[in-house]
Amino acid sequence: MKIIYTDILVIGGGLAGLRTATGVKSRGHDVIVLSLVPPKRSHSAAAQGGMQASLANSFMGQGDNEDIHFEDTIKGSDWGADQKVVRMFVNTAPKAIRELTHWGVPWSRVKQGDHQAIINTKKVTITEQDNAHGLITARDFGGTKKWRTCYTSDGTGHSMLYAMDNKAHEQKIDVRERMEAVALIHENKRCYGAIVRNLMTGELSAFVAKATTIATGGYGRIYSVSTNAVICEGMGQAIALETGIATLGNMEAIQFHPTAIVPVGILTTEGCRGDGGVLRDVDGYRFMPDYEPQKKDLASRDVVSRRMIEHLRKGKGVSSRYGDHLWLDITLLGRKHIEKNLREVKEICESFLGIDPAKEWIPVRPTQHYSMGGIRTNYTGESQTLKGLYACGEAACWDIHGFNRLGGNSVSETVVSGMLAAEYIADFCDKAESSVDVNSNTIGSFLQQEKDKIEFLLNNENGEDAYELRQSMEQIMMDKVGIFRNGTELEHAVNELKALLLRSNNIEVKRSKSRAANPALVNAYRTQRMLKIALTAAYGALLRTESRGAHSREDYPERNDEEWLKRTIMSWPDPDSDVPVVSYEQLDIKSMELPPGFRGYGKDMTIQHPDSEIRREEIKKCLSNAREQGMDRFKVQAELMAYEDLLPEKYRGKNERLVEPLATRPSRKS
Amino acid sequence: MRHDREHKSVAAYLCGYISHMPARLDFLQSMTGLILALFIAAHLLFEASIIISKDAMYAVTRLFEGYYFFGESYPGIISFLAAAIFLLFILHAMLAIRKFPSSYRQYQLFMSHMQHIEHGDTRLWFYQAITGFMMFFLGSVHLYIMMTQSSDIGPYASADRIYSDWMWPLYLLLLICVILHAAIGLYRLALKWGIFEGARPKQRRKLLRKLMFITLFVYLGISLMSLGTYMVIGYQHSDRAGERFILSNEQPAEVQP
Amino acid sequence: MKIETNRRLKISILRFDPHVKGDKPRMETYEIEEAPGMTLFIALNDIRQHHDASLKFDFVCRAGICGSCAMIINGKPDLACRTLTKKLPGEITLAPLPVFELIGDLSVFTGNWMRGLNERLEAWIHEEESEFNFNLLEEPMEPELADEIYELDRCIECGCCVAGCGTIQMREEFVGAVGLNKIARYQLDPRDKRSDKDYYDLIGDEDGVFGCMTLLGCEDVCPKNLPLQSKIAYLRRKMLTIGMKDKSGCGC
C-alpha cells in the first residue's frame, strides 16, 4: 500500500488550486498539488476576457469601488449570493490583481490621452487621465455599472495562469501531473486526503493530508456542447458527493454563455460585446435593444442568452446544418482593435470557422459555460459538513455568484478564493486539531474499494458501454435541462438520468483492458460519477419552482423570494439510492446589505418576501443616520453589514485608488 | 532529467559556472564564415573573367600578383593570400565542427528528424553541413595547391591544371559545395544575428530566402560557365600543356601561327 | 444546398504503449467518414469511440488555447484540435511529438519537461527583496511594453517548437526556442531585476542561445506565430555583448 503524507493536498492545478498551494506554502506548510494535466493546461487558461477588480484607473472606470462591484455582483446573482462572502471577495480582488502584477502578469495598460472606443455602435472618444498612464486598464463587461474588467488582450486567463504556475515553480511546489483523485479518505466526518490514480501507470495510492482542497473547476461536460475544456467533468464535486457527508450547493445553477461559436461551442469572449460588438439576427438586425433598451447587448449573461433563445424561437435565427444560430458582429471594431485586443477570438474564427472576424460575422449560440453550483462551503472555503475538506474556485459553492455569475468574476474568484482559503487552511493546520489520526485500515479499505471498482469495470462481461451512457446523459442535459426549463421535461430528465445511473452500475470497459493509461477505463468510472452530478443538477432544477438568474422555468417565470430565497443543498449518503438527499439553506434577508429587489431586466416579476421591505426601511434609516454623523463609505458599509472580521487579517486593508490615496503610502514617484 | 543542472561534477566547479568562450566562439564562427563567403563571392567573379577573355583573366591574375603596383609579378602574394585564407578556413572548420553530429546516434536522430518533418530550412542546414564536410578535403587540396604553386595561375596554367592535370572533377564538386555552403551560410548568418530584419522580420526572411536562392543560382551559372571555359581552353591547349599564356598585344609576331 | 459526399479519411497513427510489455511501435490505419467542420479532435474521438478504445491522445481546451494536443500531423508539428481535416489530404499520418517522454500513442509528457526547463531557467519574476504591499497602486508600465511582453507571454508550451527543432534532436540539453523565448520575455520585463549577465549565466553557452543553429523549425511551426527567430537573434546579440566585454570566467 503506497501512502504519501503531506500537510495539504490540493486537488486541481488551475488558478484556484495553485493560489491555494502557494498560499499555504508561504505559511510554511507542505503541499502537494494533484493535476489531471500540466497545470498550465488547466481550464483557467481559457478565460479570455478578463478579471473584475475595482481599480478605477481607466476613464470609464472612474468612481468605481468595492461598493459598486458588490452591488453589481449581488444583482447579477439575482440575490442568490452570500453577501458577506461577496464583500470579502470585492475587497480582496484589487489585492489579488496587484499581487498578480507583481508576479508578472503584464495586463493591458491605460494610455494617457484620447483613444477611440465603440459604445452602442457609435465611435466615442475617451480621454484617459495623465496620472493613470501605465496603470492597469479595464474593459466593459455585461451587467456592470463601470468598466471594471481588467485584461491582458484576450488571453487574460492564460497570462494569469502562467504567472501563477511560474510562482509555484519558484516556491518549489510539488505538483503531480496526470494524477486523478478518485475518492476522498474520510472518517468520523473528517477528511484525510484522497485515493489517487496515476493516469499514466494506473497505480493507485493514498495521499494522506491534514487538509484537502478541491479546486477542480466546473462540471460543464455533462452537456454535449459546452465551452468548457474536456477535463471539466465535475469529478471534484463527484468525489465530495460520494463521501455521503459533504454537500453540494445550487447544482441547478448553470450558466449559458451567449456567444459560443456554432457548432463546436468554443467561446468567444464577452469582451467582444464589451468592446462594442453587437448581436444580429438573420436580417442583420440588432435585436438586443428591443428586449433590453438599457443594457442592450451587455445585459447579464443569463438575460442575453434567454433573449437570444426567445429571438431564435421567433424564427429570427440563421438556419444552418447545425441548427439555428445568430450573429456576433465585431467588424465595427476594426481590424486593428481585433488584432490587438481580440486576437484569440480572431485565431479561433480563422481555425474553426475559416472566417476573418474583421470582415465577417461570427455564428454564435448560447452554450453551457459555467457552474455556479459546487461543493458547498462556508466563508472559509471549508465544507459545512466534512471537516478538513476545502473547496475553492468554480468547484465550490462559496457563493459569490448565486444564480448567475458576472463575466470577469470567475477568474477573479479563483484567485481570491485561493488566497483566502489558503489562510484559513493554514490556520487550521497550525492547530492541534488538524492532526491526522486516521486508522491505516481505513486508508487501506478506501484504497481497496477503488481497486475493486476498477477491477469490476475491467472484468465485467456483457455490460453497458460507458460511451453510450455518457452520450445519452449529455443529450438529456442539452434537451431538457437547458436555458429554458419546465416541469415536464425536467421530470423526464430526472427519470431518464436515474435509469442511466442504474445502468451505469453495470458498465464494462470494452475493447481496452489495460490497467495503465487507458482512456476507456477513465471514461467508464467518470461516467458513473458524472451521472450523479447530472442528477443533482436536473433534480435541483426540477424542485426549484421559480426562475432565478440562470435557472429559468417556463412554468414558473417569476422569481419567488417568498419561497425560494434559499440554496439547494444536496448530499448522497446512500450509495445505492438513485437520488440525492435534498435540503435547503435559507438566506437571511434581515442581515443583507442589499435586500432583494428588481434587477432591471425586462418586466419585474418578483414575488417579494415581506422581509425585503422591512430591511429596505431599516437600511434607509441607517443610511440617513450615517449621513448625519458624516460617516465615510467604509463605516456606512460596516453599519449595514459587518464582514471585515471574517477576512484573514492580512487582507483587511483598504485598497488604494487614484482618488483614494492611502495615507500610509510612501511618496510615489510619478 | 535533461534540465537538471543542480548536480554538477567537480570539473564544472573547477571551470566556474560561466564561460565567455561560447559567445566568442559563436561570433568567431560567424565572422570567419562571413569573411570566407565574401572572399568566395569575389574569387568566383574574378575567376569568371575567363568568360570574357583570356586577356581579362590574365589581367586579373596579374593584378593579384601585384604587377600593376610593382611593375612585376609576385606570385608570393597569392601564396600569402592563400595561406591566410587557409588559416581562416581551418579556424572556421574547427568552429563549425562543434555543430556537426558528434556521434552516429546524433546523426541518426537528425536524419530521422529531417525525414519526418517537412521543413526547408532544416534541409538547407543539412546541405550546408554536408558541403562543409566535403570541403574539409576539397578545399584543403585546392588551397594547398594555391599556396605551393601560386605561380601556376593564368589562362593556360589554370586551364591545363583543370583539364590536363585532371583537377576538374575536384573543382566541379568544390564549386557546387562552396556556392551552396556560402549562399546558405550568408542567409543563415543574417537570421542568426537578426541583421537586416527590419520592422517585419517574418516578411524580411522571405525576401532574404529569395535573395539567397537567386544568388545561389546566379553564382552556380557563372561558375559552371567559367569552369566550362577553362575546360575548353584546357582541351584546346592540351597538346601544349605547361606552356604559359602571353597577352595578345605582348606576343612576338613571329610566333603567331 | 449542394449535396456533398463526404470523404473517407484514412488516418494512420503511430501506436506504441511503453507500459505494455513486448509492445512495438507500429502504424495503424483507421478509416472514418469525414464530417463537415471536422477537426482532428473530433476525428480522434471518433476513432477512440468506434474503432479502438485504447487509443491514447491528449486534448484539454480543444480550442487551440492550452497546447495539450500538439502532435506531428503529416510531417508538421501542430495543434490537432484546431486542425480541420478538410485542410488535409485524405490520407493523414499522425505521430507523437519526439523528444518528450512517451506516455502512449499520441500522448506525451510535456509537463515534466517544461517544468524542468522553467526551473532550469528560473522562469519567474526575480524581484528585489522589498516589502510588497498589495493595497497600494500597482507600478505603472508603458502600455506598449506591456503589449510587447504579452506577445512573448503567449507561448503555450505546446512543444511544437521543440519537435520542429533539429538541434534539440541531437542535443537534448538544448533549451530550445521555448526556453529562449522565456528568457527574452523576462529580459524585457522591468519587474524582473535580473541583469543581462544573470541571463548569460542561464543561456550563454552551447546548451543555450549559442547552441541554436538557426534551422528555424521553431519559427515555422509555432502555432501562436511567436517571433522566435527575431527574439533568439536579439538574445544572441545581447549575450554576445556580455560574452565579449567580461573578462571573468576561465574559458575552458
JSON list of C-alpha atoms in Angstrom, two decimals, chain A residues 520-662:
[
{"chain": "A", "resi": 520, "resn": "ALA", "atom": "CA", "xyz": [-11.76, 3.83, -21.93]},
{"chain": "A", "resi": 521, "resn": "LEU", "atom": "CA", "xyz": [-11.38, 2.91, -18.28]},
{"chain": "A", "resi": 522, "resn": "VAL", "atom": "CA", "xyz": [-11.17, 6.57, -17.31]},
{"chain": "A", "resi": 523, "resn": "ASN", "atom": "CA", "xyz": [-14.31, 7.29, -19.26]},
{"chain": "A", "resi": 524, "resn": "ALA", "atom": "CA", "xyz": [-16.07, 4.40, -17.56]},
{"chain": "A", "resi": 525, "resn": "TYR", "atom": "CA", "xyz": [-15.55, 5.46, -13.97]},
{"chain": "A", "resi": 526, "resn": "ARG", "atom": "CA", "xyz": [-16.02, 9.12, -14.73]},
{"chain": "A", "resi": 527, "resn": "THR", "atom": "CA", "xyz": [-19.30, 8.47, -16.50]},
{"chain": "A", "resi": 528, "resn": "GLN", "atom": "CA", "xyz": [-20.62, 6.80, -13.36]},
{"chain": "A", "resi": 529, "resn": "ARG", "atom": "CA", "xyz": [-19.75, 9.87, -11.33]},
{"chain": "A", "resi": 530, "resn": "MET", "atom": "CA", "xyz": [-20.90, 12.36, -13.93]},
{"chain": "A", "resi": 531, "resn": "LEU", "atom": "CA", "xyz": [-24.33, 10.78, -13.92]},
{"chain": "A", "resi": 532, "resn": "LYS", "atom": "CA", "xyz": [-24.64, 11.60, -10.24]},
{"chain": "A", "resi": 533, "resn": "ILE", "atom": "CA", "xyz": [-23.62, 15.18, -10.90]},
{"chain": "A", "resi": 534, "resn": "ALA", "atom": "CA", "xyz": [-26.09, 15.43, -13.78]},
{"chain": "A", "resi": 535, "resn": "LEU", "atom": "CA", "xyz": [-28.79, 14.12, -11.49]},
{"chain": "A", "resi": 536, "resn": "THR", "atom": "CA", "xyz": [-28.09, 16.70, -8.80]},
{"chain": "A", "resi": 537, "resn": "ALA", "atom": "CA", "xyz": [-28.39, 19.43, -11.43]},
{"chain": "A", "resi": 538, "resn": "ALA", "atom": "CA", "xyz": [-31.56, 18.10, -13.03]},
{"chain": "A", "resi": 539, "resn": "TYR", "atom": "CA", "xyz": [-33.17, 17.20, -9.75]},
{"chain": "A", "resi": 540, "resn": "GLY", "atom": "CA", "xyz": [-32.37, 20.55, -8.19]},
{"chain": "A", "resi": 541, "resn": "ALA", "atom": "CA", "xyz": [-33.85, 22.26, -11.25]},
{"chain": "A", "resi": 542, "resn": "LEU", "atom": "CA", "xyz": [-36.99, 20.18, -11.04]},
{"chain": "A", "resi": 543, "resn": "LEU", "atom": "CA", "xyz": [-37.55, 21.02, -7.39]},
{"chain": "A", "resi": 544, "resn": "ARG", "atom": "CA", "xyz": [-36.88, 24.73, -7.73]},
{"chain": "A", "resi": 545, "resn": "THR", "atom": "CA", "xyz": [-40.24, 26.03, -8.89]},
{"chain": "A", "resi": 546, "resn": "GLU", "atom": "CA", "xyz": [-39.21, 29.58, -9.64]},
{"chain": "A", "resi": 547, "resn": "SER", "atom": "CA", "xyz": [-36.96, 31.45, -12.07]},
{"chain": "A", "resi": 548, "resn": "ARG", "atom": "CA", "xyz": [-33.83, 32.93, -10.63]},
{"chain": "A", "resi": 549, "resn": "GLY", "atom": "CA", "xyz": [-30.77, 34.03, -12.57]},
{"chain": "A", "resi": 550, "resn": "ALA", "atom": "CA", "xyz": [-29.71, 31.36, -14.99]},
{"chain": "A", "resi": 551, "resn": "HIS", "atom": "CA", "xyz": [-32.33, 28.94, -13.71]},
{"chain": "A", "resi": 552, "resn": "SER", "atom": "CA", "xyz": [-35.35, 29.82, -15.78]},
{"chain": "A", "resi": 553, "resn": "ARG", "atom": "CA", "xyz": [-38.60, 27.87, -15.51]},
{"chain": "A", "resi": 554, "resn": "GLU", "atom": "CA", "xyz": [-41.18, 28.49, -18.20]},
{"chain": "A", "resi": 555, "resn": "ASP", "atom": "CA", "xyz": [-43.85, 27.14, -15.87]},
{"chain": "A", "resi": 556, "resn": "TYR", "atom": "CA", "xyz": [-42.69, 29.36, -13.00]},
{"chain": "A", "resi": 557, "resn": "PRO", "atom": "CA", "xyz": [-41.45, 32.55, -14.67]},
{"chain": "A", "resi": 558, "resn": "GLU", "atom": "CA", "xyz": [-41.36, 34.66, -11.52]},
{"chain": "A", "resi": 559, "resn": "ARG", "atom": "CA", "xyz": [-38.55, 34.95, -9.04]},
{"chain": "A", "resi": 560, "resn": "ASN", "atom": "CA", "xyz": [-40.14, 33.79, -5.82]},
{"chain": "A", "resi": 561, "resn": "ASP", "atom": "CA", "xyz": [-38.32, 35.34, -2.89]},
{"chain": "A", "resi": 562, "resn": "GLU", "atom": "CA", "xyz": [-41.05, 34.29, -0.56]},
{"chain": "A", "resi": 563, "resn": "GLU", "atom": "CA", "xyz": [-40.42, 30.59, -1.02]},
{"chain": "A", "resi": 564, "resn": "TRP", "atom": "CA", "xyz": [-37.16, 30.23, -2.85]},
{"chain": "A", "resi": 565, "resn": "LEU", "atom": "CA", "xyz": [-34.67, 32.67, -1.42]},
{"chain": "A", "resi": 566, "resn": "LYS", "atom": "CA", "xyz": [-32.63, 29.66, -0.42]},
{"chain": "A", "resi": 567, "resn": "ARG", "atom": "CA", "xyz": [-29.81, 27.46, -1.56]},
{"chain": "A", "resi": 568, "resn": "THR", "atom": "CA", "xyz": [-30.37, 23.92, -2.72]},
{"chain": "A", "resi": 569, "resn": "ILE", "atom": "CA", "xyz": [-28.19, 21.61, -0.66]},
{"chain": "A", "resi": 570, "resn": "MET", "atom": "CA", "xyz": [-27.59, 18.03, -1.71]},
{"chain": "A", "resi": 571, "resn": "SER", "atom": "CA", "xyz": [-25.79, 15.04, -0.38]},
{"chain": "A", "resi": 572, "resn": "TRP", "atom": "CA", "xyz": [-25.70, 11.39, -1.34]},
{"chain": "A", "resi": 573, "resn": "PRO", "atom": "CA", "xyz": [-25.45, 9.36, 1.86]},
{"chain": "A", "resi": 574, "resn": "ASP", "atom": "CA", "xyz": [-26.82, 6.12, 0.48]},
{"chain": "A", "resi": 575, "resn": "PRO", "atom": "CA", "xyz": [-24.68, 4.91, -2.43]},
{"chain": "A", "resi": 576, "resn": "ASP", "atom": "CA", "xyz": [-27.49, 2.63, -3.58]},
{"chain": "A", "resi": 577, "resn": "SER", "atom": "CA", "xyz": [-30.05, 5.41, -3.77]},
{"chain": "A", "resi": 578, "resn": "ASP", "atom": "CA", "xyz": [-30.86, 6.85, -7.17]},
{"chain": "A", "resi": 579, "resn": "VAL", "atom": "CA", "xyz": [-31.43, 10.40, -5.99]},
{"chain": "A", "resi": 580, "resn": "PRO", "atom": "CA", "xyz": [-29.58, 12.73, -3.70]},
{"chain": "A", "resi": 581, "resn": "VAL", "atom": "CA", "xyz": [-30.95, 13.88, -0.35]},
{"chain": "A", "resi": 582, "resn": "VAL", "atom": "CA", "xyz": [-32.12, 17.48, -0.65]},
{"chain": "A", "resi": 583, "resn": "SER", "atom": "CA", "xyz": [-32.38, 20.19, 1.93]},
{"chain": "A", "resi": 584, "resn": "TYR", "atom": "CA", "xyz": [-32.42, 23.97, 1.72]},
{"chain": "A", "resi": 585, "resn": "GLU", "atom": "CA", "xyz": [-30.39, 26.70, 3.30]},
{"chain": "A", "resi": 586, "resn": "GLN", "atom": "CA", "xyz": [-32.40, 29.84, 3.89]},
{"chain": "A", "resi": 587, "resn": "LEU", "atom": "CA", "xyz": [-30.87, 33.21, 3.02]},
{"chain": "A", "resi": 588, "resn": "ASP", "atom": "CA", "xyz": [-31.45, 35.76, 5.74]},
{"chain": "A", "resi": 589, "resn": "ILE", "atom": "CA", "xyz": [-32.76, 38.99, 4.27]},
{"chain": "A", "resi": 590, "resn": "LYS", "atom": "CA", "xyz": [-32.55, 40.77, 7.58]},
{"chain": "A", "resi": 591, "resn": "SER", "atom": "CA", "xyz": [-28.78, 40.62, 7.55]},
{"chain": "A", "resi": 592, "resn": "MET", "atom": "CA", "xyz": [-28.39, 41.64, 3.94]},
{"chain": "A", "resi": 593, "resn": "GLU", "atom": "CA", "xyz": [-26.65, 44.80, 2.90]},
{"chain": "A", "resi": 594, "resn": "LEU", "atom": "CA", "xyz": [-28.61, 44.80, -0.33]},
{"chain": "A", "resi": 595, "resn": "PRO", "atom": "CA", "xyz": [-32.08, 43.31, 0.17]},
{"chain": "A", "resi": 596, "resn": "PRO", "atom": "CA", "xyz": [-33.72, 41.60, -2.81]},
{"chain": "A", "resi": 597, "resn": "GLY", "atom": "CA", "xyz": [-35.02, 43.99, -5.42]},
{"chain": "A", "resi": 598, "resn": "PHE", "atom": "CA", "xyz": [-35.59, 44.39, -9.12]},
{"chain": "A", "resi": 599, "resn": "ARG", "atom": "CA", "xyz": [-32.58, 43.54, -11.28]},
{"chain": "A", "resi": 600, "resn": "GLY", "atom": "CA", "xyz": [-33.63, 45.93, -14.01]},
{"chain": "A", "resi": 601, "resn": "TYR", "atom": "CA", "xyz": [-34.18, 43.48, -16.85]},
{"chain": "A", "resi": 602, "resn": "GLY", "atom": "CA", "xyz": [-37.50, 43.04, -18.65]},
{"chain": "A", "resi": 603, "resn": "LYS", "atom": "CA", "xyz": [-40.63, 43.16, -16.53]},
{"chain": "A", "resi": 604, "resn": "ASP", "atom": "CA", "xyz": [-40.37, 42.87, -12.76]},
{"chain": "A", "resi": 605, "resn": "MET", "atom": "CA", "xyz": [-41.91, 39.51, -11.95]},
{"chain": "A", "resi": 606, "resn": "THR", "atom": "CA", "xyz": [-40.62, 39.08, -8.44]},
{"chain": "A", "resi": 607, "resn": "ILE", "atom": "CA", "xyz": [-42.78, 37.65, -5.71]},
{"chain": "A", "resi": 608, "resn": "GLN", "atom": "CA", "xyz": [-41.43, 39.75, -2.89]},
{"chain": "A", "resi": 609, "resn": "HIS", "atom": "CA", "xyz": [-40.55, 38.44, 0.52]},
{"chain": "A", "resi": 610, "resn": "PRO", "atom": "CA", "xyz": [-42.10, 40.60, 3.25]},
{"chain": "A", "resi": 611, "resn": "ASP", "atom": "CA", "xyz": [-38.68, 40.91, 4.92]},
{"chain": "A", "resi": 612, "resn": "SER", "atom": "CA", "xyz": [-37.28, 42.71, 1.91]},
{"chain": "A", "resi": 613, "resn": "GLU", "atom": "CA", "xyz": [-39.36, 45.80, 2.51]},
{"chain": "A", "resi": 614, "resn": "ILE", "atom": "CA", "xyz": [-38.61, 45.77, 6.23]},
{"chain": "A", "resi": 615, "resn": "ARG", "atom": "CA", "xyz": [-34.92, 45.51, 5.56]},
{"chain": "A", "resi": 616, "resn": "ARG", "atom": "CA", "xyz": [-35.06, 48.30, 2.98]},
{"chain": "A", "resi": 617, "resn": "GLU", "atom": "CA", "xyz": [-36.64, 50.58, 5.56]},
{"chain": "A", "resi": 618, "resn": "GLU", "atom": "CA", "xyz": [-34.01, 49.64, 8.11]},
{"chain": "A", "resi": 619, "resn": "ILE", "atom": "CA", "xyz": [-31.27, 50.44, 5.66]},
{"chain": "A", "resi": 620, "resn": "LYS", "atom": "CA", "xyz": [-32.84, 53.75, 4.74]},
{"chain": "A", "resi": 621, "resn": "LYS", "atom": "CA", "xyz": [-32.86, 54.72, 8.37]},
{"chain": "A", "resi": 622, "resn": "CYS", "atom": "CA", "xyz": [-29.36, 53.52, 8.90]},
{"chain": "A", "resi": 623, "resn": "LEU", "atom": "CA", "xyz": [-28.16, 55.49, 5.90]},
{"chain": "A", "resi": 624, "resn": "SER", "atom": "CA", "xyz": [-29.73, 58.77, 6.89]},
{"chain": "A", "resi": 625, "resn": "ASN", "atom": "CA", "xyz": [-28.36, 58.26, 10.34]},
{"chain": "A", "resi": 626, "resn": "ALA", "atom": "CA", "xyz": [-24.93, 57.66, 8.94]},
{"chain": "A", "resi": 627, "resn": "ARG", "atom": "CA", "xyz": [-25.15, 60.72, 6.74]},
{"chain": "A", "resi": 628, "resn": "GLU", "atom": "CA", "xyz": [-25.97, 62.84, 9.76]},
{"chain": "A", "resi": 629, "resn": "GLN", "atom": "CA", "xyz": [-22.91, 61.52, 11.52]},
{"chain": "A", "resi": 630, "resn": "GLY", "atom": "CA", "xyz": [-20.80, 62.13, 8.44]},
{"chain": "A", "resi": 631, "resn": "MET", "atom": "CA", "xyz": [-19.52, 58.54, 8.17]},
{"chain": "A", "resi": 632, "resn": "ASP", "atom": "CA", "xyz": [-17.33, 57.57, 5.24]},
{"chain": "A", "resi": 633, "resn": "ARG", "atom": "CA", "xyz": [-18.40, 54.77, 2.94]},
{"chain": "A", "resi": 634, "resn": "PHE", "atom": "CA", "xyz": [-16.47, 52.15, 4.87]},
{"chain": "A", "resi": 635, "resn": "LYS", "atom": "CA", "xyz": [-18.14, 52.98, 8.14]},
{"chain": "A", "resi": 636, "resn": "VAL", "atom": "CA", "xyz": [-21.55, 53.05, 6.49]},
{"chain": "A", "resi": 637, "resn": "GLN", "atom": "CA", "xyz": [-20.91, 49.68, 4.99]},
{"chain": "A", "resi": 638, "resn": "ALA", "atom": "CA", "xyz": [-19.84, 48.28, 8.35]},
{"chain": "A", "resi": 639, "resn": "GLU", "atom": "CA", "xyz": [-23.03, 49.62, 9.87]},
{"chain": "A", "resi": 640, "resn": "LEU", "atom": "CA", "xyz": [-25.13, 47.81, 7.28]},
{"chain": "A", "resi": 641, "resn": "MET", "atom": "CA", "xyz": [-23.32, 44.50, 7.29]},
{"chain": "A", "resi": 642, "resn": "ALA", "atom": "CA", "xyz": [-20.09, 44.00, 9.15]},
{"chain": "A", "resi": 643, "resn": "TYR", "atom": "CA", "xyz": [-17.88, 41.42, 7.50]},
{"chain": "A", "resi": 644, "resn": "GLU", "atom": "CA", "xyz": [-14.31, 42.51, 7.99]},
{"chain": "A", "resi": 645, "resn": "ASP", "atom": "CA", "xyz": [-13.66, 40.25, 10.95]},
{"chain": "A", "resi": 646, "resn": "LEU", "atom": "CA", "xyz": [-14.31, 37.29, 8.66]},
{"chain": "A", "resi": 647, "resn": "LEU", "atom": "CA", "xyz": [-11.36, 38.17, 6.47]},
{"chain": "A", "resi": 648, "resn": "PRO", "atom": "CA", "xyz": [-7.90, 36.92, 7.34]},
{"chain": "A", "resi": 649, "resn": "GLU", "atom": "CA", "xyz": [-6.10, 39.79, 8.98]},
{"chain": "A", "resi": 650, "resn": "LYS", "atom": "CA", "xyz": [-3.62, 40.40, 6.19]},
{"chain": "A", "resi": 651, "resn": "TYR", "atom": "CA", "xyz": [-6.41, 41.02, 3.70]},
{"chain": "A", "resi": 652, "resn": "ARG", "atom": "CA", "xyz": [-8.39, 43.54, 5.72]},
{"chain": "A", "resi": 653, "resn": "GLY", "atom": "CA", "xyz": [-6.69, 46.66, 4.45]},
{"chain": "A", "resi": 654, "resn": "LYS", "atom": "CA", "xyz": [-8.25, 49.30, 2.23]},
{"chain": "A", "resi": 655, "resn": "ASN", "atom": "CA", "xyz": [-7.42, 49.42, -1.45]},
{"chain": "A", "resi": 656, "resn": "GLU", "atom": "CA", "xyz": [-5.69, 52.44, -2.87]},
{"chain": "A", "resi": 657, "resn": "ARG", "atom": "CA", "xyz": [-7.11, 54.20, -5.93]},
{"chain": "A", "resi": 658, "resn": "LEU", "atom": "CA", "xyz": [-6.07, 57.34, -7.73]},
{"chain": "A", "resi": 659, "resn": "VAL", "atom": "CA", "xyz": [-8.88, 59.19, -5.99]},
{"chain": "A", "resi": 660, "resn": "GLU", "atom": "CA", "xyz": [-8.48, 57.31, -2.72]},
{"chain": "A", "resi": 661, "resn": "PRO", "atom": "CA", "xyz": [-4.79, 57.51, -1.85]},
{"chain": "A", "resi": 662, "resn": "LEU", "atom": "CA", "xyz": [-3.72, 55.61, 1.22]}
]
